[in-house]
PDB file of C-alpha atoms in Angstrom:
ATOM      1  CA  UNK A  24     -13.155  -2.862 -16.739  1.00 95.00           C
ATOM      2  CA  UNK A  25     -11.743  -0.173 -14.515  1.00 97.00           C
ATOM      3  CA  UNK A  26     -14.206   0.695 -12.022  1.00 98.00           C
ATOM      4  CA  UNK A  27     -15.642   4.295 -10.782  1.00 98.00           C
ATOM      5  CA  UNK A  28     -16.159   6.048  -7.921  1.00 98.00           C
ATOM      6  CA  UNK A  29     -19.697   4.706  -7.860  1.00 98.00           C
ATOM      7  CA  UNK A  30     -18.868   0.827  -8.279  1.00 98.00           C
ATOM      8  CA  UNK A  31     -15.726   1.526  -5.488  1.00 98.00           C
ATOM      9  CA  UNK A  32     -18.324   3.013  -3.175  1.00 98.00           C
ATOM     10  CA  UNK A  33     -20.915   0.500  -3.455  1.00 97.00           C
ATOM     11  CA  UNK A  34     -18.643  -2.693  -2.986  1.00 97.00           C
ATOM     12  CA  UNK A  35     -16.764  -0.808  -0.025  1.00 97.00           C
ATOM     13  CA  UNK A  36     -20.052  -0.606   1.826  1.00 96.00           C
ATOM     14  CA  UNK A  37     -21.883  -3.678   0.647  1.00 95.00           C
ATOM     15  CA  UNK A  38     -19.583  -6.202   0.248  1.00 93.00           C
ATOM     16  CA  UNK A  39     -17.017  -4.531   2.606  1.00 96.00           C
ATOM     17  CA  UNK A  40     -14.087  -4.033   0.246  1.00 98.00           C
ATOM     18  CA  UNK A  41     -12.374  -1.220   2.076  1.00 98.00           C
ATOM     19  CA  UNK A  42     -12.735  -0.796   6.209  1.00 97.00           C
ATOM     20  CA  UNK A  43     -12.787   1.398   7.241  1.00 97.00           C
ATOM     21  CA  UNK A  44     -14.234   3.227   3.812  1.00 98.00           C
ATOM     22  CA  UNK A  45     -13.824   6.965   4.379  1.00 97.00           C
ATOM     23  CA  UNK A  46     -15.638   9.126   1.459  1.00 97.00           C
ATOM     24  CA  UNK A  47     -12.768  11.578   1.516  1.00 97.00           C
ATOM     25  CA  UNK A  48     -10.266   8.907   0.251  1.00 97.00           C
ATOM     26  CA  UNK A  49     -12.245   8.231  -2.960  1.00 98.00           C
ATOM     27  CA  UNK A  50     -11.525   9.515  -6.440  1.00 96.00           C
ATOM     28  CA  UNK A  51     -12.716   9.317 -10.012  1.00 97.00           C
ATOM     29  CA  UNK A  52     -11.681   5.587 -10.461  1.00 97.00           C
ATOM     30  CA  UNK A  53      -9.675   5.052  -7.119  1.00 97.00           C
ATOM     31  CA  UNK A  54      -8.941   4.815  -3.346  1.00 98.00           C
ATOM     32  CA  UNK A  55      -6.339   6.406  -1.170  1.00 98.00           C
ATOM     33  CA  UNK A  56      -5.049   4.438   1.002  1.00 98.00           C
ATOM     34  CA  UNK A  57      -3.768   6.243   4.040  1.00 97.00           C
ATOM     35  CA  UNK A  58      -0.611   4.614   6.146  1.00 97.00           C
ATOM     36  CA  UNK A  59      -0.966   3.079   9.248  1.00 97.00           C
ATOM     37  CA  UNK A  60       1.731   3.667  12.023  1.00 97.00           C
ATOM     38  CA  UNK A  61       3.354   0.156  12.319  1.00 97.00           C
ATOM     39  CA  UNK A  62       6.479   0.027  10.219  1.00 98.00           C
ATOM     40  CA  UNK A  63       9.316  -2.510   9.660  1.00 96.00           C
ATOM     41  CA  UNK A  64      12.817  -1.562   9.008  1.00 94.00           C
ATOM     42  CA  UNK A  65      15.284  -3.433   7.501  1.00 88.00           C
ATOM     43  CA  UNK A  66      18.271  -4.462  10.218  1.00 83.00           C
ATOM     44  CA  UNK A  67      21.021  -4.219   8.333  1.00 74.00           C
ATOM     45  CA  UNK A  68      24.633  -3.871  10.522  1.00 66.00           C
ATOM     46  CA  UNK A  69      27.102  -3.791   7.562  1.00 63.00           C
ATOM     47  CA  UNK A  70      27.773  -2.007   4.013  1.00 66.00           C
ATOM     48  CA  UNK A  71      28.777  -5.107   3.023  1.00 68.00           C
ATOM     49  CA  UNK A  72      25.828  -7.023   3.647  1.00 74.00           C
ATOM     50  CA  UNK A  73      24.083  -8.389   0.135  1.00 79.00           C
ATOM     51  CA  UNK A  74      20.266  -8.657   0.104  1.00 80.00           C
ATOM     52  CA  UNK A  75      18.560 -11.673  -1.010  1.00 85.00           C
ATOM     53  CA  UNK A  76      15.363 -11.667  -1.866  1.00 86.00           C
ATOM     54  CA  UNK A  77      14.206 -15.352  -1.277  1.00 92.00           C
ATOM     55  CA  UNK A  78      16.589 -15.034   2.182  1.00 85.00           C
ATOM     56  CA  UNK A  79      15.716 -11.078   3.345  1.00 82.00           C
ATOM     57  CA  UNK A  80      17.122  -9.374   5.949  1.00 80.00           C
ATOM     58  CA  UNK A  81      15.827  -8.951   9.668  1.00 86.00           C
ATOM     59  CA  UNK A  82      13.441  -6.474   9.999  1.00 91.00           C
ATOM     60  CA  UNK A  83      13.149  -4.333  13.098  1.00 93.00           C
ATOM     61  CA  UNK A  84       9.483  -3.313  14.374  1.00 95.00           C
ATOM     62  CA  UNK A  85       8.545   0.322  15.008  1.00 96.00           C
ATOM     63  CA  UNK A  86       5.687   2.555  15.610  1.00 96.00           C
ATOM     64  CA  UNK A  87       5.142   6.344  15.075  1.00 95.00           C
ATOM     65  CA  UNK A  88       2.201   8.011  15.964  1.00 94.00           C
ATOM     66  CA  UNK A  89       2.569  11.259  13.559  1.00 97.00           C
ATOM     67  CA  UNK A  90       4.976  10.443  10.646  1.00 97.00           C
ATOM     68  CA  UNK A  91       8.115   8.469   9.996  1.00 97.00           C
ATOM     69  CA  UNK A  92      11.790  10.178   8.601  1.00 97.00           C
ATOM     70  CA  UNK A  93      12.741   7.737   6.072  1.00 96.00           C
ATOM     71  CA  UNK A  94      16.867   8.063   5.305  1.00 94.00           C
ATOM     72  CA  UNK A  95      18.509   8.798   2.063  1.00 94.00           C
ATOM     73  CA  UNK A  96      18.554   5.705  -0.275  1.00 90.00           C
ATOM     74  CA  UNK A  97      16.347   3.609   1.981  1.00 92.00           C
ATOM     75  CA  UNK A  98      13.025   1.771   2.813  1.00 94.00           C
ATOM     76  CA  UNK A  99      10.672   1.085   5.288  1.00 96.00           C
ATOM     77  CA  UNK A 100       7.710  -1.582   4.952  1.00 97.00           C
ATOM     78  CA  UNK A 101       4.498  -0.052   5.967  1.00 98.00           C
ATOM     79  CA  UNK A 102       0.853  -1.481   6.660  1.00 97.00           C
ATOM     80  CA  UNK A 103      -2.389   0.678   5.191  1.00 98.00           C
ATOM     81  CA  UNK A 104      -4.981   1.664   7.815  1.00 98.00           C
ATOM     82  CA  UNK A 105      -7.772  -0.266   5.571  1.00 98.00           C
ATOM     83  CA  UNK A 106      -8.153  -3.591   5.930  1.00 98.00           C
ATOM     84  CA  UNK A 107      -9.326  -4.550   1.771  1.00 98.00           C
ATOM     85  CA  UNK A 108     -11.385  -7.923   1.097  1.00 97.00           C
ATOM     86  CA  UNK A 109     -10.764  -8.323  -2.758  1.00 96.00           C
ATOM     87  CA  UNK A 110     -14.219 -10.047  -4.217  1.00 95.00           C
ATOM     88  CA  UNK A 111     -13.344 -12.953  -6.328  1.00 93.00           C
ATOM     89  CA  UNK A 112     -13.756 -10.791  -9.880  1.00 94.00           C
ATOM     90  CA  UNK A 113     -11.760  -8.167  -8.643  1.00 96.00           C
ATOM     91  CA  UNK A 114      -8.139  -7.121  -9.215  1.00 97.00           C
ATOM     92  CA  UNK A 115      -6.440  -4.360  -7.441  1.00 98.00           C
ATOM     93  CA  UNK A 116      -3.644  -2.202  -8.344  1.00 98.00           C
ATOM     94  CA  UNK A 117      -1.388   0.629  -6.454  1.00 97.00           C
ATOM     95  CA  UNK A 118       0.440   3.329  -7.290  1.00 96.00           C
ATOM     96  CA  UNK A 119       2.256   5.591  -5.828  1.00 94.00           C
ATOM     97  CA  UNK A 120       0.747   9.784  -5.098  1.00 93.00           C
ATOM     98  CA  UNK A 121       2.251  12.822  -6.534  1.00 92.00           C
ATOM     99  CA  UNK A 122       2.482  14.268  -3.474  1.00 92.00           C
ATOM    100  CA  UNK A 123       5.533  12.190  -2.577  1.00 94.00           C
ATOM    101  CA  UNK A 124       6.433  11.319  -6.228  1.00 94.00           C
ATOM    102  CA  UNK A 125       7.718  14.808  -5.773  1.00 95.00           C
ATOM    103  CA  UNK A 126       9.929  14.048  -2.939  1.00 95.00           C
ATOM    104  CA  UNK A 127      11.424  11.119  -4.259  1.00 95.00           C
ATOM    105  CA  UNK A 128       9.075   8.979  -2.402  1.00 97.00           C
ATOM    106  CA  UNK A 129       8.148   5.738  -4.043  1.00 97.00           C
ATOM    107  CA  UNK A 130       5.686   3.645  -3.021  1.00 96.00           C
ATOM    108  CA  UNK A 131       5.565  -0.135  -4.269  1.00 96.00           C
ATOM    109  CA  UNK A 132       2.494  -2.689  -3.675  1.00 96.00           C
ATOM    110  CA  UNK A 133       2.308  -6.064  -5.162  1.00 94.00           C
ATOM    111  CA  UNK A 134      -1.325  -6.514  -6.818  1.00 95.00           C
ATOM    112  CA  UNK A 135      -4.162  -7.477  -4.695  1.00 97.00           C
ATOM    113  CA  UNK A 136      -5.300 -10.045  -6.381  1.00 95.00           C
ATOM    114  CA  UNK A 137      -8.660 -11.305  -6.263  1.00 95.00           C
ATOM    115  CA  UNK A 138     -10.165 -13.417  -3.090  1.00 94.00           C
ATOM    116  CA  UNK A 139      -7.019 -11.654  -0.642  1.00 96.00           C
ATOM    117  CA  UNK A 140      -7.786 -10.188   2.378  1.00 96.00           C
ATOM    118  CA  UNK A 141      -5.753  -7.955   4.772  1.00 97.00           C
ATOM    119  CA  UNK A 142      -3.778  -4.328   5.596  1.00 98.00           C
ATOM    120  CA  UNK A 143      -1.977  -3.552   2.380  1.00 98.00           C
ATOM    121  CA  UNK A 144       1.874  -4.034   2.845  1.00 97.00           C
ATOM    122  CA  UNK A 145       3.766  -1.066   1.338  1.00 98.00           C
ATOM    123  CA  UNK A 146       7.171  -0.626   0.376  1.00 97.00           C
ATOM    124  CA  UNK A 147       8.340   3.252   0.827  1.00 97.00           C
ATOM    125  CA  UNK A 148      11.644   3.832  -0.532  1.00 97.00           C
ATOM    126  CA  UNK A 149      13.622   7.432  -0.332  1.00 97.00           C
ATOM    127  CA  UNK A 150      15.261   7.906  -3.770  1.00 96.00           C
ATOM    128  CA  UNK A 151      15.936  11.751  -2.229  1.00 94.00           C
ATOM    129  CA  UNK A 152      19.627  12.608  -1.007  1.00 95.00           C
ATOM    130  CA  UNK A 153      18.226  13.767   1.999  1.00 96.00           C
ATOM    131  CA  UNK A 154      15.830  12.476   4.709  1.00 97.00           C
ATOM    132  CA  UNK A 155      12.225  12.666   3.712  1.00 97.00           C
ATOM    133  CA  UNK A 156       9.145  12.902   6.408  1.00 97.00           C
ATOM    134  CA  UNK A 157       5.964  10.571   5.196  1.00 97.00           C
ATOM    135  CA  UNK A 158       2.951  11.293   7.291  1.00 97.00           C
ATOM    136  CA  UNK A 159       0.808   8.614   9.135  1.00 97.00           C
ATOM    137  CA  UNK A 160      -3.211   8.516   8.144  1.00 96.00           C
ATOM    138  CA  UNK A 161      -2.603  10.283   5.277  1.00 96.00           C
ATOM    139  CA  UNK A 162      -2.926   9.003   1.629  1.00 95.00           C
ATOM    140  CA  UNK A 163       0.291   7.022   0.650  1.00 96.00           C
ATOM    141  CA  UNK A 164      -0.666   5.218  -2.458  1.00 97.00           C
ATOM    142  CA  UNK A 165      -3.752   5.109  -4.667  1.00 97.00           C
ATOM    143  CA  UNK A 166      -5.534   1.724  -5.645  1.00 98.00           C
ATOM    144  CA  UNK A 167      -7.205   1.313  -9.068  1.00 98.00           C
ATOM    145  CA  UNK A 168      -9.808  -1.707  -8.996  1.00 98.00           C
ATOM    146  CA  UNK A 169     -10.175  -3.821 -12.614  1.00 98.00           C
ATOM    147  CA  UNK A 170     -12.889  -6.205 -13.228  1.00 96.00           C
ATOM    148  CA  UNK A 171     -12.489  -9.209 -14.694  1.00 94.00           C
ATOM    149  CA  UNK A 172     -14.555  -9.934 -17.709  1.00 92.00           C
ATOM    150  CA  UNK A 173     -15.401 -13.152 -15.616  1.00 89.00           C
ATOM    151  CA  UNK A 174     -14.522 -15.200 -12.987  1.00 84.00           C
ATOM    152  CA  UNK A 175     -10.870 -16.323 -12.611  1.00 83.00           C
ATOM    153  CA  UNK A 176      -9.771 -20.093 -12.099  1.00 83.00           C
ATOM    154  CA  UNK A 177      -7.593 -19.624  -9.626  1.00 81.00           C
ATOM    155  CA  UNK A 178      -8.193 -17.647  -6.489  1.00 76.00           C
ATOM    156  CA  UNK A 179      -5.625 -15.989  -4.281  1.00 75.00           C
ATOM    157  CA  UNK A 180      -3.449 -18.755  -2.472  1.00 71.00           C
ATOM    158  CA  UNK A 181      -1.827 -17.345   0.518  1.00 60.00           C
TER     159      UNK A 181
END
């Protein structure tokens, strides 16, 4: 069962699902997450450098106060400002705004499964030819929150 803006709003400030929960962020049957100002950006020295994923590269820190220029045909790693606490019958799921859909910003998430805790990591790739600007606190990727018809076997493992 997808949930509303009701069911979002009442487990945000009873069971403490999203902190902080800001009112503006909410919609119809989501959350905005906004994007914190900690990033991570890949250290790579050579063109000729091959990504694993089970073995991936160095990643230097940085933090930007206002917003962060992303390159042409490249990625940061991100952190959301909310800290979520997924109840055990809950399963959430990101995707990325329109806003920057339209400037060939994509954002990825991996789900948030149920019983996980934490600052959402986010993946913000440029697609664009050019340089794109993505703003810190401001809404980077909407979560969707699904219900499980009941309650899972298996809770999040870290």
């Amino acid at each position: 069962m997808l949930l509303t803006d009701r069911q979002i709003t009442e487990l945000a400030l009873s069971k403490g699902m999203i902190s902080p929960f800001d009112p503006l962020n909410l919609n119809s049957c989501g959350y905005d997450l906004t994007l914190g100002s900690d990033f991570k950006i890949p250290a790579l020295d050579s063109e000729n450098y091959v990504v694993d994923p089970f073995n991936p590269p160095p990643f230097t820190a940085k933090t930007c106060l206002n917003f962060i220029i992303i390159p042409p045909n490249s990625f940061v790693l991100g952190a959301s400002k909310e800290y979520l606490t997924m109840p055990p019958d809950i399963l959430g799921v990101c995707l990325g705004r329109s806003t920057y859909a339209r400037s060939g910003i994509i954002s990825h998430v991996t789900p948030l499964e149920p019983g996980w805790k934490g600052n959402v990591t986010i993946e913000i790739s440029n697609t664009n030819p050019l340089p794109v600007k993505v703003w810190v606190d401001k809404g980077i990727t909407q979560v969707i929150f699904l219900q499980a018809s009941e309650m899972t076997q298996k809770d999040y493992v870290a």
